[in-house]
RNA sequence: GCCCGGGUGGUGAAACUGGUAGACACGCAGGACUUAAAAUCCUGUGAUCAUUGCGAUCGUGCGGGUUCAAGUCCCGCCCCGGGUACCA
């Protein structure tokens, strides 16, 4: 350790260097950003972190490092780069902690933020910290609440295809009622102007709720009584809450919702103009779930009610041979005949016992029951049976389907099981083996649709339905309005109060509505949210204030805009700032937010753009999703032990009986040996057999020694320990394993029961097994960046995280291979120094070779950063340093450029060397080196010469040779003669500057 | 089931528009320096066969195909990761 420290101080002293430049950047505000109209802007943003108590592990900064490299690169390229960071500081973990400890979540959050900031600062990011935002700061959430009010005061005008002031809608109602209103909403009944004007304010307000973009309504939610809150679908795992594992029930509650459905079409079409991965776009498309078809009404025989179904294939209406409605459908009990009552009841009970998840996952089991009722076919008037079946879910669409067994596999399965007809409606259709979902073909057996192509038949069918008044063309979206209320404490209060039970918006001047103090962070006795505990939670006039708070996604739906002008008190951001900085050019983050944050942020952006508050309608132009860094878990294998004794009283405590650990290799061989019984191709080699025999012998010897030791300690022959063939695999902390070799002393002292462990060694080492798993505390495979920085420095960490592999792929962390990039940095450092670590460079004119190496690297680094291939840049820099080293080059002109080239990746060492080169200004502000093609001009090319596509030899040829001359030279070469073997080539392919291929 | 990724040495990976498969690293083996170690440097390292040398054959999940030439393009499968759902 002493020596190592001395070594560090001898040459590349990263600890001193990094501390020095961190201080310099902070003191000189090197990364402060301001509007500069002379420069083009570039906005690089990382997804908002939630500061958890556990701090950062090495997986977290992966994206931050990549975006920081890109931001720094863009700055070198002359852009005015905005690169801020802040925190999504409201959230459930802090609240859970508050419930347990009584400590205010603001205090825990502040402590976590401090820790995050310390960790982030160590890594050397170029964030402009003066722009930091925190969603839990009243100066921030004032504007979150303000946006809520804007939504409350707006409705969606279908004619203008954008959000509009609700006052305009009220004016229309006063003049014409709602019959002509082109407004997206849930209002089903019509009223005249006179009726509207005659309504009480309360009645009017309740109607307006059906139009407002944020509105109060009853909706089904996943209520978790133990947590006293509603959970999102993805917060529920296997029917219980993800956190704590408490039961969850479906419950109808009055909730604030966001009318995101009004934006369904624009959220869908907007995807075409943004540069995101196809995977994320596809997830959003599926989530929005647009389907075009028709809504058809089926009359029920002997009943007044009708059953509505939505279908994407109205052309197959004559292929309907039965109907299936969900077991929970509201009409089931009403229409079921007396004879069928018992069967239906029994089936309903059965279906209710299965979770929705189960019903969805299980495709193979077909089940259902007949109601005894019949529907009338809307065209033929034929009676068709109505069944219930659990493959139809009440919560989707209308909860009913018109079954077309010839065209839908599930309907086909159902028809086959219950022996119902499967009428073909497309010419030449074979439905004996299964349904045919093909959308090509000519319709038949379908009255007025006969002879039409599917596409035309769909149009014609809808026309006919509309004419007959039994259906209409409809576009259906799967997307549902987003529930916005949370029964939690640690979130933004909703700026609403209740006047005689009527929800009223607070005035903007009263914002921020600050989060009040409460005595406990739990729901009240009667199930009211925690805010109901606050004293005097009323307006000045005494009206009670809303007690729900906003969800986690509220603050993160617009934060990118606040960074543009974070300290503005008069508006969320000034028009100047918005017009200059615009939207995010590069957004870096995980793909897991595909249907949450990324959809809601797009929705709010479109709304704010509609209202003229934002000059753009998509928040994130380009997005890159970094992959997860997985952990590399290490395992040890202890033999199963058993103790034989005449009396249980004589057996010593288990921790006194040593475990025997066998190497990973032994486990592999034993597995292989067992397989050999099944597959006779697998046999152990002589060496392997010897190894195993040797191992068994060693175990026997150890067993004997252990038993003797125990006898001496606890008395003779009282008991005997036996070690079986079987081994137990257990996780061992990755920090005590180097190159799969276990630090046995550290292992023994880590726990009392390990203290007397025995190891079977190979070459004096115990080699562990390893497996790739998610990083988690329980697997002892979490690697903390602080430790890496302490032993190798932040520049090494930055380079290494990039060097691991392509950014977007998930990849395992392996601390051992970090040596490579660290060695590279030391090598780089030594290029600038002599043997005594004195800074020493030559001022000579660079040679042609040196220039070539440099410019090849400039081009490669630039091209690769532009296409976000961060890993290959590191290789390119390594190759450059290796090649310059081979030339024993220490040319100042060349190395000066190289320092700038490496700055985005390793800013600390770059600053230090830049300063030593005699510069005053920070290297981060220097222009990126210009690539000069003239240095790469070649006069010859080394051609690989292939015969029948197989490369046989290399041949260097001048570039100015014609194809004929190349062919002649190649054919005359003695190697060619050998491969031609006297034959005449059939064909010679010459691709200039690429290859020569001779076909024999 | 459907959609999106991915499958290349012992390991992480590279090969961007079809044109020398395995760059660059890790690890391993051998060597130099050293009293010794660390650090550093040099050499080798896909597999098999041949090794005295020249080398030869095979090889990018599997099976076909297109092409002078396929990790890359096409068809059909298998496996792994992620998303999503009886969306009618």
Tab-separated table of C-alpha atoms (C1' of nucleotides) in Angstrom, chain B:
chain	number	residue	atom	x	y	z
B	1	G	C1'	-49.365	-14.994	-29.432
B	2	C	C1'	-47.616	-10.148	-31.148
B	3	C	C1'	-43.803	-6.101	-31.206
B	4	C	C1'	-38.631	-4.526	-30.341
B	5	G	C1'	-33.585	-5.873	-29.260
B	6	G	C1'	-29.693	-9.567	-29.177
B	7	G	C1'	-26.751	-14.468	-30.119
B	8	U	C1'	-19.061	-13.413	-32.791
B	9	G	C1'	-12.607	-16.384	-28.704
B	10	G	C1'	-11.763	-18.101	-21.803
B	11	U	C1'	-14.191	-12.658	-20.891
B	12	G	C1'	-16.040	-7.290	-22.403
B	13	A	C1'	-16.214	-6.434	-27.365
B	14	A	C1'	-14.756	-4.458	-32.894
B	15	A	C1'	-15.944	-5.029	-38.021
B	16	C	C1'	-20.511	2.001	-39.759
B	17	U	C1'	-22.777	1.488	-46.857
B	18	G	C1'	-21.747	-6.987	-48.315
B	19	G	C1'	-15.043	-6.670	-49.353
B	20	U	C1'	-8.580	-9.201	-44.675
B	21	A	C1'	-13.693	-11.898	-38.878
B	22	G	C1'	-11.849	-11.225	-33.735
B	23	A	C1'	-9.374	-4.310	-33.742
B	24	C	C1'	-8.910	-2.409	-28.608
B	25	A	C1'	-8.894	-4.291	-23.752
B	26	C	C1'	-9.228	-8.093	-19.712
B	27	G	C1'	-7.431	-12.796	-18.500
B	28	C	C1'	-3.790	-16.492	-19.283
B	29	A	C1'	1.259	-18.334	-20.706
B	30	G	C1'	6.409	-17.209	-21.437
B	31	G	C1'	10.408	-13.651	-21.154
B	32	A	C1'	13.266	-8.834	-19.696
B	33	C	C1'	14.327	-5.450	-15.499
B	34	U	C1'	14.631	-6.387	-9.840
B	35	U	C1'	17.796	-9.433	-3.966
B	36	A	C1'	12.412	-9.864	-4.283
B	37	A	C1'	7.774	-7.735	-5.267
B	38	A	C1'	4.945	-3.851	-7.401
B	39	A	C1'	5.094	-0.949	-11.643
B	40	U	C1'	6.856	-1.074	-16.649
B	41	C	C1'	8.320	-3.298	-21.229
B	42	C	C1'	8.573	-7.450	-24.927
B	43	U	C1'	6.411	-12.103	-27.145
B	44	G	C1'	2.366	-15.468	-27.806
B	45	U	C1'	-2.945	-16.294	-27.287
B	46	G	C1'	-10.314	-18.566	-32.032
B	47	A	C1'	-10.315	-24.152	-32.719
B	48	U	C1'	-8.174	-28.525	-34.860
B	49	C	C1'	-4.151	-30.791	-37.365
B	50	A	C1'	0.953	-30.106	-38.564
B	51	U	C1'	4.911	-28.372	-36.031
B	52	U	C1'	11.752	-28.186	-38.507
B	53	G	C1'	9.775	-24.444	-41.157
B	54	C	C1'	6.318	-23.376	-45.024
B	55	G	C1'	1.500	-24.039	-43.389
B	56	A	C1'	-3.554	-26.447	-44.030
B	57	U	C1'	-8.657	-27.080	-42.653
B	58	C	C1'	-12.741	-25.376	-39.888
B	59	G	C1'	-14.991	-21.145	-37.630
B	60	U	C1'	-19.744	-15.263	-36.227
B	61	G	C1'	-26.847	-19.733	-32.620
B	62	C	C1'	-29.004	-23.816	-36.446
B	63	G	C1'	-30.679	-25.205	-41.690
B	64	G	C1'	-31.161	-23.409	-46.597
B	65	G	C1'	-30.522	-19.457	-50.400
B	66	U	C1'	-28.640	-14.956	-53.242
B	67	U	C1'	-23.513	-13.244	-54.592
B	68	C	C1'	-17.074	-13.278	-57.404
B	69	A	C1'	-17.500	-12.381	-52.002
B	70	A	C1'	-22.248	-12.990	-46.285
B	71	G	C1'	-21.177	-11.758	-39.064
B	72	U	C1'	-23.634	-8.156	-42.535
B	73	C	C1'	-28.813	-9.391	-47.522
B	74	C	C1'	-33.248	-13.091	-48.253
B	75	C	C1'	-36.288	-17.573	-46.478
B	76	G	C1'	-37.268	-21.075	-42.462
B	77	C	C1'	-36.116	-22.370	-37.368
B	78	C	C1'	-33.770	-22.384	-32.153
B	79	C	C1'	-32.269	-19.769	-27.823
B	80	C	C1'	-31.727	-15.286	-24.551
B	81	G	C1'	-33.347	-10.251	-22.906
B	82	G	C1'	-37.138	-6.416	-22.849
B	83	G	C1'	-42.104	-4.635	-23.861
B	84	U	C1'	-47.238	-5.741	-24.395
B	85	A	C1'	-51.944	-7.976	-24.549
B	86	C	C1'	-57.428	-12.073	-25.336
B	87	C	C1'	-57.730	-3.881	-27.495
B	88	A	C1'	-62.362	-7.439	-30.569
